Short mmCIF file of C-alpha atoms in Angstrom, two decimals:
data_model
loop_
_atom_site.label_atom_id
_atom_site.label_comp_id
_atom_site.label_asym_id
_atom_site.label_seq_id
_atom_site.Cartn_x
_atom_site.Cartn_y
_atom_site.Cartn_z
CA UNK A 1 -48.32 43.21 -2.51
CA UNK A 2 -49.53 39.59 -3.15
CA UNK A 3 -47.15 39.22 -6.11
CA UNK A 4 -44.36 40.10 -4.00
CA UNK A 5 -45.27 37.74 -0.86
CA UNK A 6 -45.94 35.25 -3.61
CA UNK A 7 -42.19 35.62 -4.93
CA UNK A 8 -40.71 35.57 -1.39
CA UNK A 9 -42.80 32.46 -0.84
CA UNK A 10 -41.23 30.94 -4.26
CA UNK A 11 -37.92 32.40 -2.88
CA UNK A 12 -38.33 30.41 0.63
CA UNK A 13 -39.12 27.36 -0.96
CA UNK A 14 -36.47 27.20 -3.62
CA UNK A 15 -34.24 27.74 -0.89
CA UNK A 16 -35.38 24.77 1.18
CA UNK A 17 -35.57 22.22 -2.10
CA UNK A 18 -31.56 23.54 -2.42
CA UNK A 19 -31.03 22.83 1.12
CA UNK A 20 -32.68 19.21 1.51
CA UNK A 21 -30.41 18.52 -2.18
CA UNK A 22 -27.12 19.15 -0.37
CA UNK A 23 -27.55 17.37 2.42
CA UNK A 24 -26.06 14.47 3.19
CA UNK A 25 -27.87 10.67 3.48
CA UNK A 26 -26.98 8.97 6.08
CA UNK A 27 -28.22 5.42 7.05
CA UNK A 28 -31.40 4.72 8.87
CA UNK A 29 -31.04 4.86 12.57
CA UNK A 30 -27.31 5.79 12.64
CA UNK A 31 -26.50 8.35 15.58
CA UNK A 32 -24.62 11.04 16.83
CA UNK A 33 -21.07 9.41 18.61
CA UNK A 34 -22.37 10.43 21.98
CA UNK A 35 -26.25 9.12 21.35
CA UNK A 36 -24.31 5.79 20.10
CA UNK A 37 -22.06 5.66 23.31
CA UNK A 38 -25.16 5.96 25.57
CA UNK A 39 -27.21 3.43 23.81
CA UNK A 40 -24.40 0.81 23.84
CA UNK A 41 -23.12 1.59 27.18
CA UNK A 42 -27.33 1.47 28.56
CA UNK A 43 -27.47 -1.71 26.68
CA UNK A 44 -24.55 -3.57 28.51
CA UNK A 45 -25.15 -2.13 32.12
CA UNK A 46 -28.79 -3.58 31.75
CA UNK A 47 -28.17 -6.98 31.12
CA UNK A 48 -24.42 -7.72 32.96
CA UNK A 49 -24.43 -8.91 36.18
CA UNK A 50 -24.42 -6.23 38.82
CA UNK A 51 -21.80 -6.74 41.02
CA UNK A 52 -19.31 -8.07 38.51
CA UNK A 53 -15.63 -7.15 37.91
CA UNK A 54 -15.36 -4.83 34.66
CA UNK A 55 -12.84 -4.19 32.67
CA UNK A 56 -12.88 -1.78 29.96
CA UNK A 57 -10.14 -1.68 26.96
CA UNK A 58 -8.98 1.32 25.15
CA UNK A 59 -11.38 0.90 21.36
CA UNK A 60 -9.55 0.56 17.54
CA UNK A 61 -10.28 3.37 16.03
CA UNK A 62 -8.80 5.29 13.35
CA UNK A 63 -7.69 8.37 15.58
CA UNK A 64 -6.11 7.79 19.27
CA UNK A 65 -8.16 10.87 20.26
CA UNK A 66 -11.30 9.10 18.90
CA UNK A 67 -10.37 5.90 20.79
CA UNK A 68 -9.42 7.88 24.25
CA UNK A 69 -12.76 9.48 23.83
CA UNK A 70 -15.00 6.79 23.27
CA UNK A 71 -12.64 4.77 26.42
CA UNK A 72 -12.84 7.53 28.65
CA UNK A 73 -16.88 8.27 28.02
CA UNK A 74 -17.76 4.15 28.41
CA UNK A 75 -16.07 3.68 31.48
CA UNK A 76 -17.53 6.73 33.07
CA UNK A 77 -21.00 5.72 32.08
CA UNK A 78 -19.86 2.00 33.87
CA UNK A 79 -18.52 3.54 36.84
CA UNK A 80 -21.49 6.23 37.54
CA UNK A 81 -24.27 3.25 36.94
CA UNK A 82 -22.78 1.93 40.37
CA UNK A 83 -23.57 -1.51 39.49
CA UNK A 84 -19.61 -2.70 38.64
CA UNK A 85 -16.37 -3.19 40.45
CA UNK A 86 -14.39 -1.30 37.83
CA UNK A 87 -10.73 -3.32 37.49
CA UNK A 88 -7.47 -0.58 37.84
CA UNK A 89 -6.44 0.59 34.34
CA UNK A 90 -2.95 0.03 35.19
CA UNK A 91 -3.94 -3.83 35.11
CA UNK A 92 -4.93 -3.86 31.23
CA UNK A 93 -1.77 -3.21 29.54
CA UNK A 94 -1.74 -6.53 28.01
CA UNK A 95 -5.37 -7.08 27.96
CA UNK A 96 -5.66 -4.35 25.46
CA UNK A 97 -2.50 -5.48 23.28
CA UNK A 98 -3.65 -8.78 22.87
CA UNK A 99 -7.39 -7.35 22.27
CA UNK A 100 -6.33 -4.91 19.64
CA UNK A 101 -3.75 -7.55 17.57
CA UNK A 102 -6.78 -10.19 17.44
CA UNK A 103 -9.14 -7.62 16.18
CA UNK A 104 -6.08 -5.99 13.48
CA UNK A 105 -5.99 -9.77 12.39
CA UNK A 106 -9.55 -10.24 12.37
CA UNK A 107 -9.89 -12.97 14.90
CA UNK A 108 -11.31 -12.34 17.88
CA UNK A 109 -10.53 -15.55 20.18
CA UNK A 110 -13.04 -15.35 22.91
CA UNK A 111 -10.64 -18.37 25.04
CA UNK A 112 -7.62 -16.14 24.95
CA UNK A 113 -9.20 -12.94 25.71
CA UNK A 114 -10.54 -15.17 28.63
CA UNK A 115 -7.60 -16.44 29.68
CA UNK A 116 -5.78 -13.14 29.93
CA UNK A 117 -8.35 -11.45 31.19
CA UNK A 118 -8.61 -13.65 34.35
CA UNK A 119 -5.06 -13.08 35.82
CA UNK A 120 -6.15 -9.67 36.54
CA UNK A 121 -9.48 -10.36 38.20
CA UNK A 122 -12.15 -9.55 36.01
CA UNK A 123 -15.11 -11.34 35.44
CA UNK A 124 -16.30 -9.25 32.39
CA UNK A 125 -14.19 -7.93 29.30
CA UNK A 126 -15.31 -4.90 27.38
CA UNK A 127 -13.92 -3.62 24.46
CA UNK A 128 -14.37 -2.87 20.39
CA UNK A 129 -13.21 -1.20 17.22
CA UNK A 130 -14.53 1.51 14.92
CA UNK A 131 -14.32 1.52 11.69
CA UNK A 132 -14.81 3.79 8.47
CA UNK A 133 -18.31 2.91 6.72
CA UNK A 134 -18.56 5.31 3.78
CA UNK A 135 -19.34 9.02 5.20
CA UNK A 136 -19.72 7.02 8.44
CA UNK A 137 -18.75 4.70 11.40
CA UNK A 138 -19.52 1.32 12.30
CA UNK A 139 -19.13 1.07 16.48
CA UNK A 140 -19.05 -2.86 17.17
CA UNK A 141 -18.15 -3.57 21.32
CA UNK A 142 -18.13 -6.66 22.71
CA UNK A 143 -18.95 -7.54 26.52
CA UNK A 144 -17.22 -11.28 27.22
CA UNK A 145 -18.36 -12.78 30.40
CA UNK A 146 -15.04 -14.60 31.50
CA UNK A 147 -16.88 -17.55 34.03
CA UNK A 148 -19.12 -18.33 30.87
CA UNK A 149 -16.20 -18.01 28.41
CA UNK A 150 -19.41 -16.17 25.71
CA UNK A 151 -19.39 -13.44 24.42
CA UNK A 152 -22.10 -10.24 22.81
CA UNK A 153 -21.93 -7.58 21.07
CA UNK A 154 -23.52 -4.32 20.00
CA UNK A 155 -23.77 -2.39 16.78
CA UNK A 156 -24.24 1.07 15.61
CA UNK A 157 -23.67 3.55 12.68
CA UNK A 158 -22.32 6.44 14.30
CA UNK A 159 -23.01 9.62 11.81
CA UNK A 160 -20.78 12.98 11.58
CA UNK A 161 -21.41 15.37 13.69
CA UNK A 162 -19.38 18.54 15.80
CA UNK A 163 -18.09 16.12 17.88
CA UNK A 164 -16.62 14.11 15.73
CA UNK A 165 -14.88 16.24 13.71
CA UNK A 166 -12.94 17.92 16.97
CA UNK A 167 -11.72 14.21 17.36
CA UNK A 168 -10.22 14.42 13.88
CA UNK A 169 -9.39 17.89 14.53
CA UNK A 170 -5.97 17.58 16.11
CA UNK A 171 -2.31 18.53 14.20
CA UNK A 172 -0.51 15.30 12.84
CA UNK A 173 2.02 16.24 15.75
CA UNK A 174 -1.13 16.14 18.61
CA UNK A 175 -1.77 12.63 16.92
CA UNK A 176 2.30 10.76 17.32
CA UNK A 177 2.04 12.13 20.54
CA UNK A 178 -0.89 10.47 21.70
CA UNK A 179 0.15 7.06 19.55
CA UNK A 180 3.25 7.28 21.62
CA UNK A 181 1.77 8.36 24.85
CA UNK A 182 0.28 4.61 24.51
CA UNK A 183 3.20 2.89 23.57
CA UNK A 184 5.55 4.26 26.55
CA UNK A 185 2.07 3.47 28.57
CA UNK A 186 3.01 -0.11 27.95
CA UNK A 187 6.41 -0.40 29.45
CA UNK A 188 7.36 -1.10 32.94
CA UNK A 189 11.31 -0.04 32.33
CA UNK A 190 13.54 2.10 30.13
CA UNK A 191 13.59 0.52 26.77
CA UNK A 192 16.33 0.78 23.93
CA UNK A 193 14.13 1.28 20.83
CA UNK A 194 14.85 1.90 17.23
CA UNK A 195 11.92 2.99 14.65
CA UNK A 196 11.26 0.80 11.40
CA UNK A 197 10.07 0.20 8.25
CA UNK A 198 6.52 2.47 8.51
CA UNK A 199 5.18 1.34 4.74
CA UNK A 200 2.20 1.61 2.57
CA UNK A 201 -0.35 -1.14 3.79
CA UNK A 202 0.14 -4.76 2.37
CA UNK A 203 3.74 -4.01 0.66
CA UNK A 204 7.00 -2.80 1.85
CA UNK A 205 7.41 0.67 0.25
CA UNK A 206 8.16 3.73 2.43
CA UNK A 207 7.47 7.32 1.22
CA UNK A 208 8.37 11.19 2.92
CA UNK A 209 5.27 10.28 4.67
CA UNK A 210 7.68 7.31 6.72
CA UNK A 211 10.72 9.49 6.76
CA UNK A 212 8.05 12.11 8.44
CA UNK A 213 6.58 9.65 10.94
CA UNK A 214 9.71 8.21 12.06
CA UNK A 215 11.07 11.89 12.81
CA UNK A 216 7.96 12.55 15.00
CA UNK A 217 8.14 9.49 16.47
CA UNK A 218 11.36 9.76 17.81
CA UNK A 219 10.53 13.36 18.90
CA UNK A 220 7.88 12.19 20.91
CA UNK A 221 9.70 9.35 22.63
CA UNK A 222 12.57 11.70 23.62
CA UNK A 223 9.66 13.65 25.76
CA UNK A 224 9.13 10.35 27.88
CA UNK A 225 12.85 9.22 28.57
CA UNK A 226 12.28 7.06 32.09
CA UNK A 227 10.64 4.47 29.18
CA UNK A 228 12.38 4.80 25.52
CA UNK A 229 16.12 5.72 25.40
CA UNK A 230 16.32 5.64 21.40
CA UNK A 231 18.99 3.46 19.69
CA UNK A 232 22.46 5.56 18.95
CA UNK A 233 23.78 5.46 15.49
CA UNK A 234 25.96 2.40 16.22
CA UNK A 235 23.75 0.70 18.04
CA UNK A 236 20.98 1.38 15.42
CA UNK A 237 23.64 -0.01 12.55
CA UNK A 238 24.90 -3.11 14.74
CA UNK A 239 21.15 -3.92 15.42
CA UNK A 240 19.74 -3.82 11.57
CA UNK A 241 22.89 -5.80 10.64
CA UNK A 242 23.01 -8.76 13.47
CA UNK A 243 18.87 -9.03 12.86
CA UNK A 244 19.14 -8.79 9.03
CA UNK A 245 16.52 -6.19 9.09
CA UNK A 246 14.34 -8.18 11.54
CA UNK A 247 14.10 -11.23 9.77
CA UNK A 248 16.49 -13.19 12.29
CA UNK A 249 17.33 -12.93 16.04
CA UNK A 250 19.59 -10.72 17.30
CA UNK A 251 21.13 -9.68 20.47
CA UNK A 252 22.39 -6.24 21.29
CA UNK A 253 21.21 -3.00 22.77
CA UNK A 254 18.18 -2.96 20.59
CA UNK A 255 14.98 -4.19 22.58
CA UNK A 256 11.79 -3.13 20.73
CA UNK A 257 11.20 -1.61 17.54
CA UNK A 258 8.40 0.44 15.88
CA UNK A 259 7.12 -0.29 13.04
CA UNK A 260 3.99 0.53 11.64
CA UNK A 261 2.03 0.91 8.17
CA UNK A 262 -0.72 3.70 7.06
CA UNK A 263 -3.45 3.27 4.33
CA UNK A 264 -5.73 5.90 2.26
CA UNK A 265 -8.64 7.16 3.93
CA UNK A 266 -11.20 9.77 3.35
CA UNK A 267 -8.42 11.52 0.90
CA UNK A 268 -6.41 11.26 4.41
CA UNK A 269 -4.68 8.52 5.83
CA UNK A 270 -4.92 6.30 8.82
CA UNK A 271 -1.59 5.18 10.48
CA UNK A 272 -1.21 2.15 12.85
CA UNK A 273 2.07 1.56 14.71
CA UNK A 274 3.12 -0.90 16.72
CA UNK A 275 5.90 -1.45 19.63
CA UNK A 276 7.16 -4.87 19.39
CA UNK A 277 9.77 -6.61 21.38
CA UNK A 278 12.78 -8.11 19.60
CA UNK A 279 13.20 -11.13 22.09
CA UNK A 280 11.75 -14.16 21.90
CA UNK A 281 8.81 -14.45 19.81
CA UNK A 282 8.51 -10.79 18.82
CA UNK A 283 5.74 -9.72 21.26
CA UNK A 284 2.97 -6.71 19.99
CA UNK A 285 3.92 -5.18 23.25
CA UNK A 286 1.50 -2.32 22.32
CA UNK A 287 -0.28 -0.85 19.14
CA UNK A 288 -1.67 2.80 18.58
CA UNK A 289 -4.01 4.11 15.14
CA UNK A 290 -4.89 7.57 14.71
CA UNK A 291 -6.23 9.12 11.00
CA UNK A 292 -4.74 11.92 9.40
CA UNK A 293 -7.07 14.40 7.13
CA UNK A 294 -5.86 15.80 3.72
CA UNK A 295 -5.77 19.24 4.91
CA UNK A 296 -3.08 18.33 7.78
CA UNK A 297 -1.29 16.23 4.86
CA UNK A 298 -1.65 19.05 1.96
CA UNK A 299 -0.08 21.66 4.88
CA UNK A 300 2.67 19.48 5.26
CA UNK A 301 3.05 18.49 1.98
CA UNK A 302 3.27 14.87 2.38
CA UNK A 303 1.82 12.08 0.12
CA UNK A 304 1.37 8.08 0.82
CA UNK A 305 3.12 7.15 -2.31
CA UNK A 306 6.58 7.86 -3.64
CA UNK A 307 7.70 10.63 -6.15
CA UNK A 308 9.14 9.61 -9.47
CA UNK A 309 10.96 12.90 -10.99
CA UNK A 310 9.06 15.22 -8.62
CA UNK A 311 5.80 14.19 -9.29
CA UNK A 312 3.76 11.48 -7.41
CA UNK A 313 3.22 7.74 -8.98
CA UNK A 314 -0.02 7.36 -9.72
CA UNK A 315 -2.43 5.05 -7.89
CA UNK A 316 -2.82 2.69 -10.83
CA UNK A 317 1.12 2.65 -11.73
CA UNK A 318 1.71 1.45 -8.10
CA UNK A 319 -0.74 -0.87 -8.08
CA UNK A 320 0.93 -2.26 -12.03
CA UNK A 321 4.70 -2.28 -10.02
CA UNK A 322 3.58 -3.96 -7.35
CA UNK A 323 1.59 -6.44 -8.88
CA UNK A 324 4.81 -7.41 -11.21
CA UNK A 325 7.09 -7.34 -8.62
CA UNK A 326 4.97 -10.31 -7.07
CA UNK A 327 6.87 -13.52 -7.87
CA UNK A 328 9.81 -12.42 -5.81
CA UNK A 329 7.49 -12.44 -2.60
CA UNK A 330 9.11 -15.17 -1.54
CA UNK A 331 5.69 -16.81 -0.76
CA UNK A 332 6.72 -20.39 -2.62
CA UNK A 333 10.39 -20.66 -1.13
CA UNK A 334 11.50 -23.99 -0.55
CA UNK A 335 14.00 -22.77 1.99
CA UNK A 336 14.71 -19.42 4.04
CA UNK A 337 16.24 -16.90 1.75
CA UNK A 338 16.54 -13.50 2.37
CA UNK A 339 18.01 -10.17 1.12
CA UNK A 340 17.91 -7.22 3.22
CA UNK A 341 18.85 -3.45 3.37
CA UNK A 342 21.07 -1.87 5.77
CA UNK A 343 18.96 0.01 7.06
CA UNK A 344 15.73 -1.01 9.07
CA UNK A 345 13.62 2.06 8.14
CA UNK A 346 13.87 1.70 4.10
CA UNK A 347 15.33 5.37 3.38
CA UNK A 348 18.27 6.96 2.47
CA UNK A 349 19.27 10.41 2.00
CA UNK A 350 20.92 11.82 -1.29
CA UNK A 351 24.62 11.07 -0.66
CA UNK A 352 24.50 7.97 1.66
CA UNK A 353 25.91 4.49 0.84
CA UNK A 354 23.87 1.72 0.91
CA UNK A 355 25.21 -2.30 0.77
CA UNK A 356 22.53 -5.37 1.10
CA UNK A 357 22.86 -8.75 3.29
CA UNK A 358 22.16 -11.81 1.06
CA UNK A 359 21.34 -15.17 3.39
CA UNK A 360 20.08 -18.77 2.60
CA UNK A 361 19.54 -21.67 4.55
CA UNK A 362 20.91 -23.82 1.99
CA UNK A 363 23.79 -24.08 -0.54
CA UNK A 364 22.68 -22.06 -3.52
CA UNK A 365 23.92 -19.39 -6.50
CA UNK A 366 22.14 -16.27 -6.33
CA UNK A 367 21.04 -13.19 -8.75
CA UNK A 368 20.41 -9.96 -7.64
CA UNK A 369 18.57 -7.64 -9.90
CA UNK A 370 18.00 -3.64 -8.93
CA UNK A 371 14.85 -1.94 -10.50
CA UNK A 372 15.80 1.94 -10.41
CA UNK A 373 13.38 4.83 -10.05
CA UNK A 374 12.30 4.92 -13.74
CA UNK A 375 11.54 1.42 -13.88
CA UNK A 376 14.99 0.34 -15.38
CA UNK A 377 15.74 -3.29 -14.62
CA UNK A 378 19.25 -4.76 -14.76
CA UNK A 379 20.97 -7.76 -13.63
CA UNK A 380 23.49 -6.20 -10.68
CA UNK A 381 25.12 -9.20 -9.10
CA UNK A 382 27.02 -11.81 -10.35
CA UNK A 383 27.69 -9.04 -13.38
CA UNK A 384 30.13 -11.24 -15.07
CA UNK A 385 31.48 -14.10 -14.77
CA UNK A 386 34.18 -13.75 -12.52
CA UNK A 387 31.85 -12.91 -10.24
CA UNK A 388 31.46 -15.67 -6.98
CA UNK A 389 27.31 -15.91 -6.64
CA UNK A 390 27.83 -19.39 -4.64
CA UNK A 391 26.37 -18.57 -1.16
CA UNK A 392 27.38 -21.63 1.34
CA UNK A 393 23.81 -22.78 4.06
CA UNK A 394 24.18 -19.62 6.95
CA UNK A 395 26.13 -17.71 5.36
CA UNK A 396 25.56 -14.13 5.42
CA UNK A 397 26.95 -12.06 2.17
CA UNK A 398 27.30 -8.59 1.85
CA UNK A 399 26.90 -6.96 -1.60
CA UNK A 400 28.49 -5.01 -2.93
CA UNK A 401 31.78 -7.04 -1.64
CA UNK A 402 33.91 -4.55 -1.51
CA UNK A 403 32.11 -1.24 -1.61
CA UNK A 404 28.56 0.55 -1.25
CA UNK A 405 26.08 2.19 -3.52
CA UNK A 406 26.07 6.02 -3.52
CA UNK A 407 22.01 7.29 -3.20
CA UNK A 408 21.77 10.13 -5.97
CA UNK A 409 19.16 11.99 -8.08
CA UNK A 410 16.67 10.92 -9.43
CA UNK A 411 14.70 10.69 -6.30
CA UNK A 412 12.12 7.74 -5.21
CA UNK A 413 11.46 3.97 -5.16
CA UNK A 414 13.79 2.12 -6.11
CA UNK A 415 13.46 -1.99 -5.51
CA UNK A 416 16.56 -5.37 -5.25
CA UNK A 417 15.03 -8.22 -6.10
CA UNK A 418 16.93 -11.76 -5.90
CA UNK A 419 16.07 -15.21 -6.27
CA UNK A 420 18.46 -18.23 -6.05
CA UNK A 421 19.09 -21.41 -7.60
CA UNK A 422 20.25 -25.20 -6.75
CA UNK A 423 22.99 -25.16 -9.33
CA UNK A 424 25.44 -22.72 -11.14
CA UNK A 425 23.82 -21.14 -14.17
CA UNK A 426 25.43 -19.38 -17.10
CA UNK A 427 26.67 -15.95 -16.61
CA UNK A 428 25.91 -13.38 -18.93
CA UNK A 429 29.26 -10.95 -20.09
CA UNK A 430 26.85 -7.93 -20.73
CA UNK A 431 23.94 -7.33 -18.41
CA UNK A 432 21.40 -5.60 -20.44
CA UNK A 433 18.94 -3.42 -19.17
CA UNK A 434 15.20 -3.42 -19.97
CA UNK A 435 11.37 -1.67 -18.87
CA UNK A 436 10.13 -2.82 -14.91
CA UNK A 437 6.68 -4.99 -15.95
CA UNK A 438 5.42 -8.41 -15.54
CA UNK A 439 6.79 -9.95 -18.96
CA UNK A 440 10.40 -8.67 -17.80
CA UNK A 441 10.01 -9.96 -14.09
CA UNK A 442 8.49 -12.76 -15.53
CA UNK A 443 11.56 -13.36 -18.08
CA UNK A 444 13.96 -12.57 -15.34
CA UNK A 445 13.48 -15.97 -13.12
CA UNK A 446 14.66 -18.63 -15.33
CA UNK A 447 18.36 -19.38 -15.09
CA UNK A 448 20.27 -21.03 -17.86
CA UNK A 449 22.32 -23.92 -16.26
CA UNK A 450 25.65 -25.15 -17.16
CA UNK A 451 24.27 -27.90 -19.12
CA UNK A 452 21.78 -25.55 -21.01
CA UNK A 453 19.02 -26.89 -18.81
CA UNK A 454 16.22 -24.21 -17.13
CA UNK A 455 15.82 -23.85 -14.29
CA UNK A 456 13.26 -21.99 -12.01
CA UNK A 457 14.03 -20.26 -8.57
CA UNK A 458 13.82 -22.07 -5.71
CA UNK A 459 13.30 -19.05 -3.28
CA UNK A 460 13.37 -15.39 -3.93
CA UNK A 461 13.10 -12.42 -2.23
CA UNK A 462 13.38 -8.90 -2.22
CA UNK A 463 12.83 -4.91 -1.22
CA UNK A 464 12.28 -1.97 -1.70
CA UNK A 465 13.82 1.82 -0.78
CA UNK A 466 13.22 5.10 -1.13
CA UNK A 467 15.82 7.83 -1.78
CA UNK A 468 15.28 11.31 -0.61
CA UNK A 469 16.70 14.71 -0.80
CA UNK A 470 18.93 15.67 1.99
#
């Protein structure tokens, strides 16, 4: 009998050393999202000023459920401490866009949140981001006292938990919803939109992922039509041409446009998009993050980078393209220079035509080069030379002249790079073709001039695309 209580007390133990191996560490003195919300929320109502004019923003966070939440549960804990005039929500609109593009950009200006913030009445400003820390969160709010024009702020690890995950828990449809439940939120008046480029954070490559978004999107506009009427075909077309893609003015039906870019996380993804007006200086009229888990993008099958023959690129080959594609950022032009799609949203479908809109401030001669799925690279424009590269200051050139590209198999990323030049530089009679990498992009910028002189670019510029099946 004692051997056997003996092996169920070996039993019970290894059972407990197995369990205290699998859990997970977390960091010292992180809490629960609701035990983090009380202790930030006690923390401010203590030491404002009762009596004072409060006006709580709408938190960055990587799911719009997660940010509604954490809103929603700090203003109530305000409101029932009966110590604040609460301002009306319907008075923060711009509050909270301004708020959330200072924090996307990393610079939280305490004068202009201050000077915003007093044309609806309030005397204090309340609002923060979370962000992904590891397995965890890091909750940072800020109270800014707008008399004082100062500003403090509160920190905690929030940990996993139930309640958390039923924040992350929504379908990737639940999620656009909500993103665009905030954007229409932010307009007074029917608004003509059109949806954009929606890219892989820092660069300008779209994937089925953006073709998926931008569906949804417009889905979930057409269920709030008193504020988006969505650009027709035409107007959609007239728009993308007129603006060059958004990188010029342009009047027409068109008067915001959604854009947006999404980034790995947690084998998911979080997605930010943002409603900005075309006018003027291209207002953030309103932005909107949510996170998407790999289950929800497994289901669907979707992926964050582009196919290449049916099968995903690779992290590291992305990272290699990019990184050789570089010198055609444009980032050293000595005047505006552009080459654009016709399209704003990067993506065509197996069987469209595609043409490109080449512009320069100044008198120059231009090269456009195409990169192909595979990573072929081959001079495209001026192919010979008969062909007229000179490009006259504000002039706006479409290429092909005459005709458009057809979008076949092989599907992917494909990528028009041009750069242009001060004088006219020899023309080669055969074009060849040769491997995508940093020696060829690197061989590809010098120009051979008339009087067998090099010369370097003195802007470039470029893009990418993505062709899909139908």
């Amino acid at each position: 009998m004692k051997s056997i209580i003996r092996l169920i007390g070996i039993f019970l133990f290894a059972l407990a050393v197995l369990g205290c191996g699998t859990q997970k560490a977390y960091s010292p003195g992180s809490l629960t999202l609701d035990a983090a919300i009380d202790e930030v929320s006690a923390y401010f109502i203590e030491r404002l000023p009762q009596g004072a004019k409060v006006a709580v923003m709408r938190f960055d966070a990587p799911s719009v459920r997660f940010s509604g939440y954490v809103f929603e549960e700090v203003w109530r804990r305000f409101e029932d401490s009966g110590r604040f005039v609460m301002v009306d929500r319907k008075n923060l609109d711009r509050v909270e866009t301004e708020i959330k593009y200072q924090l996307e950009t990393g610079k939280v200006d305490d004068e202009l949140a201050v000077s915003i913030t007093k044309q609806y009445g309030a005397e204090i400003l309340v609002y923060g981001q979370i962000a992904a820390l590891g397995n965890e969160y890091r909750m940072t709010i800020y109270a800014t006292d707008v008399e004082k024009a100062a500003s403090s702020q509160r920190v905690c690890i929030i940990r996993p938990d139930s309640r958390l995950a039923a924040l992350f828990d929504g379908s990737l449809n639940d999620e656009v919803d909500r993103a665009v439940f905030v954007m229409a939120d932010a307009l007074e008046r029917e608004t003509v939109v059109a949806v954009g480029r929606i890219s892989y954070t820092g660069t300008d490559t779209v994937s089925g992922f953006s073709a998926w978004l931008k569906s949804a999107i417009i889905d979930g506009a057409q269920k709030y039509p008193e504020k988006f009427k969505i650009a027709t075909e035409s107007e959609y077309a007239d728009f993308t041409a007129a603006s060059r893609s958004l990188t010029a003015d342009a009047d027409g039906a068109v008067q915001a446009v959604i854009t947006g870019n999404y980034s790995p996380l947690d084998s998911g993804a979080e997605v930010t998009l943002r409603l900005i007006s075309v006018s003027g200086n291209k207002n953030v009229l309103s932005t909107a993050s949510f996170g998407v888990s790999s289950g929800e993008m497994e289901r669907r099958k979707l992926t964050l980078l582009p196919e290449q023959n049916n099968t995903v690129v690779s992290a590291a080959d992305f990272a290699e393209k990019q990184q050789a594609v570089a010198p055609y950022a444009g980032k050293n032009n000595q005047w505006v220079f552009t080459v654009t799609p016709d399209t704003l949203d990067g993506i065509y479908y197996n069987g469209d035509f595609m043409s490109m809109q080449v512009y320069s401030e100044r008198d120059c001669y231009f090269r456009i080069i195409h990169t192909d799925v595979n990573g072929s690279t081959q001079i495209i424009y001026p192919s010979s030379p008969d062909d007229d590269n000179f490009l006259r200051a504000g002039q706006v050139r479409r290429i092909p002249d005459n005709t458009r590209f057809r979008m076949q198999p092989p599907f992917g990323e494909e990528m028009i790079l041009a750069a242009a030049y001060e004088r006219p530089f020899t023309v080669a009679a055969v074009s060849e073709a040769a491997r995508l990498n940093a020696d060829t992009i690197a061989r590809s910028l010098p120009a051979q001039g008339s009087d067998s002189e090099t010369m370097s670019p003195s802007a470039t510029s470029r893009f990418s695309y993505t062709i899909l099946p139908r």
